[in-house]
């Protein structure tokens, strides 16, 4: 696997990801997605919607707002509890998450079960040093709420305070009654949503792994109490199937169930799907069985009835919820790390290769005239035909070998070359990115060929 430094450079050079606000010296931990990155992001979201919304069991979509009534965050527990333990070193003035410092010192420690004072004592007793100053000159740990606060309207007072949502899930819970009423869905059913979320992370970093602005793809699946663990298993399989079908190496994935004693108070099962990043296994995708916690909290505070009347049994209950939740950028990072390599060819040359499933590849094909003057017009014609259906690219600069390499490096699965033979019999060569093998196809076959390849 390539290093993170290599990937950052690669992403910048190719147009996948640029440093945010670069011309002003940058804004730490913000990233802009270039022509290729924005297409890859879109394709990841479309793949997720296909599997988790369209092909899922009784799922509908939603697009709820980023700014919500602050009572939502009171009910959900975010105002009181969405905080990380912050510890500051007096010498370096650097701030860290105390739980992360403890886990870096001993991966088997369990800071989730420690109070702030216990974490502080642990850090002092174990002589854990600030990586920057090398001292143990620590200030007491304090809770740091990660929600971004702003003001709505012209008056900046407490009454106008609002938060940018730290997760998209609550927008689904607060619309539960609207969703039941308008869709007439019966339980079990689910709601899928993609949208921006914001967290004032203490230690963002590792490129796009942890940022303060990111996009979540969340599914809240409502089911009858007692059936939630079945759905939990179902979704764990679906998450793995999604990753493996899109080409993620099985050896780089593991499912880590949370120990019962470290489950959040509202959860009766939680498993993280982890990926082996350059720094080791870390979270990719969370799956939580959230019981009736969220709907009950909103019922209690809003006084709106969140119960569901089962039309078959006449039972009334608050549904249980199973929630797979993943960040778009984190998946994008995983697809790049999983797919990018430098390959040595038989002739001793190296090529940069990005193996992406055709469904995800930003460009499905590159259309290349072998000789611009002779084949340019025909190639342009094919490009115009294909771009009505797919994201494809036209390239006529430099020799054909260089053009192949350029497409290999950005993950384009097929190069379609127009040559002398094309002028005679309307066939083109199709070169496969991974095997570099070539075959001839008739121009009229191209559309179906690409359509079949991008299916997953
Ligand atoms: N509604 C549940 C929830 O938000 P989470 O584990 O806090 O759960 C879910 O977040 C997923 O969102 C994570 O598994 C990760 O993929 C992504 N995510 C969370 N915080 C992130 C951050 N700061 N930057 C990028 N992605 C993040």
PDB file of C-alpha atoms in Angstrom, residues 43 356-368 379 382-393 411-417 428-432 439 441-456:
ATOM      1  CA  UNK A  43     -20.093   7.629  -7.885  1.00  0.00           C
ATOM      2  CA  UNK A 356     -11.170   1.232  -9.215  1.00  0.00           C
ATOM      3  CA  UNK A 357     -14.327  -0.683 -10.010  1.00  0.00           C
ATOM      4  CA  UNK A 358     -15.732   0.757 -13.293  1.00  0.00           C
ATOM      5  CA  UNK A 359     -18.857   1.794 -11.354  1.00  0.00           C
ATOM      6  CA  UNK A 360     -16.670   4.098  -9.245  1.00  0.00           C
ATOM      7  CA  UNK A 361     -14.088   5.205 -11.813  1.00  0.00           C
ATOM      8  CA  UNK A 362     -14.461   8.947 -12.505  1.00  0.00           C
ATOM      9  CA  UNK A 363     -14.116   8.348 -16.258  1.00  0.00           C
ATOM     10  CA  UNK A 364     -15.519   5.125 -17.639  1.00  0.00           C
ATOM     11  CA  UNK A 365     -13.404   5.383 -20.785  1.00  0.00           C
ATOM     12  CA  UNK A 366     -10.866   7.587 -22.525  1.00  0.00           C
ATOM     13  CA  UNK A 367     -11.284   8.092 -26.250  1.00  0.00           C
ATOM     14  CA  UNK A 368      -7.933   8.453 -27.976  1.00  0.00           C
ATOM     15  CA  UNK A 379     -12.574   9.895 -32.122  1.00  0.00           C
ATOM     16  CA  UNK A 382     -17.293   8.569 -30.604  1.00  0.00           C
ATOM     17  CA  UNK A 383     -16.621  10.834 -27.637  1.00  0.00           C
ATOM     18  CA  UNK A 384     -19.734  12.893 -28.415  1.00  0.00           C
ATOM     19  CA  UNK A 385     -21.808   9.718 -28.664  1.00  0.00           C
ATOM     20  CA  UNK A 386     -20.559   8.223 -25.377  1.00  0.00           C
ATOM     21  CA  UNK A 387     -20.582  11.360 -23.256  1.00  0.00           C
ATOM     22  CA  UNK A 388     -24.355  11.563 -23.577  1.00  0.00           C
ATOM     23  CA  UNK A 389     -24.491   8.405 -21.448  1.00  0.00           C
ATOM     24  CA  UNK A 390     -21.301   8.274 -19.379  1.00  0.00           C
ATOM     25  CA  UNK A 391     -18.486  10.351 -17.927  1.00  0.00           C
ATOM     26  CA  UNK A 392     -15.774   9.847 -20.522  1.00  0.00           C
ATOM     27  CA  UNK A 393     -12.711  11.849 -21.500  1.00  0.00           C
ATOM     28  CA  UNK A 411      -8.334   4.721 -12.714  1.00  0.00           C
ATOM     29  CA  UNK A 412      -9.989   4.881 -16.159  1.00  0.00           C
ATOM     30  CA  UNK A 413     -10.896   1.232 -16.815  1.00  0.00           C
ATOM     31  CA  UNK A 414     -10.915   1.375 -20.645  1.00  0.00           C
ATOM     32  CA  UNK A 415      -8.994   3.227 -23.339  1.00  0.00           C
ATOM     33  CA  UNK A 416     -10.767   3.302 -26.675  1.00  0.00           C
ATOM     34  CA  UNK A 417      -8.323   3.952 -29.499  1.00  0.00           C
ATOM     35  CA  UNK A 428     -11.766   0.383 -32.334  1.00  0.00           C
ATOM     36  CA  UNK A 429      -9.323  -1.133 -29.875  1.00  0.00           C
ATOM     37  CA  UNK A 430     -10.473  -1.365 -26.292  1.00  0.00           C
ATOM     38  CA  UNK A 431      -7.563  -1.594 -23.852  1.00  0.00           C
ATOM     39  CA  UNK A 432      -8.186  -2.897 -20.347  1.00  0.00           C
ATOM     40  CA  UNK A 439      -9.610  -6.370 -28.102  1.00  0.00           C
ATOM     41  CA  UNK A 441     -15.030  -3.909 -30.833  1.00  0.00           C
ATOM     42  CA  UNK A 442     -17.399  -2.371 -33.309  1.00  0.00           C
ATOM     43  CA  UNK A 443     -18.299   1.237 -32.449  1.00  0.00           C
ATOM     44  CA  UNK A 444     -21.955   0.197 -32.145  1.00  0.00           C
ATOM     45  CA  UNK A 445     -21.002  -2.221 -29.317  1.00  0.00           C
ATOM     46  CA  UNK A 446     -19.289   0.378 -27.107  1.00  0.00           C
ATOM     47  CA  UNK A 447     -22.297   1.692 -25.250  1.00  0.00           C
ATOM     48  CA  UNK A 448     -23.452  -1.762 -24.145  1.00  0.00           C
ATOM     49  CA  UNK A 449     -19.899  -2.788 -23.356  1.00  0.00           C
ATOM     50  CA  UNK A 450     -19.498   0.100 -20.888  1.00  0.00           C
ATOM     51  CA  UNK A 451     -22.978  -0.352 -19.483  1.00  0.00           C
ATOM     52  CA  UNK A 452     -22.232  -3.984 -18.637  1.00  0.00           C
ATOM     53  CA  UNK A 453     -18.858  -3.140 -17.110  1.00  0.00           C
ATOM     54  CA  UNK A 454     -20.203  -0.546 -14.677  1.00  0.00           C
ATOM     55  CA  UNK A 455     -22.846  -2.877 -13.252  1.00  0.00           C
ATOM     56  CA  UNK A 456     -22.160  -4.164  -9.745  1.00  0.00           C
TER      57      UNK A 456
END
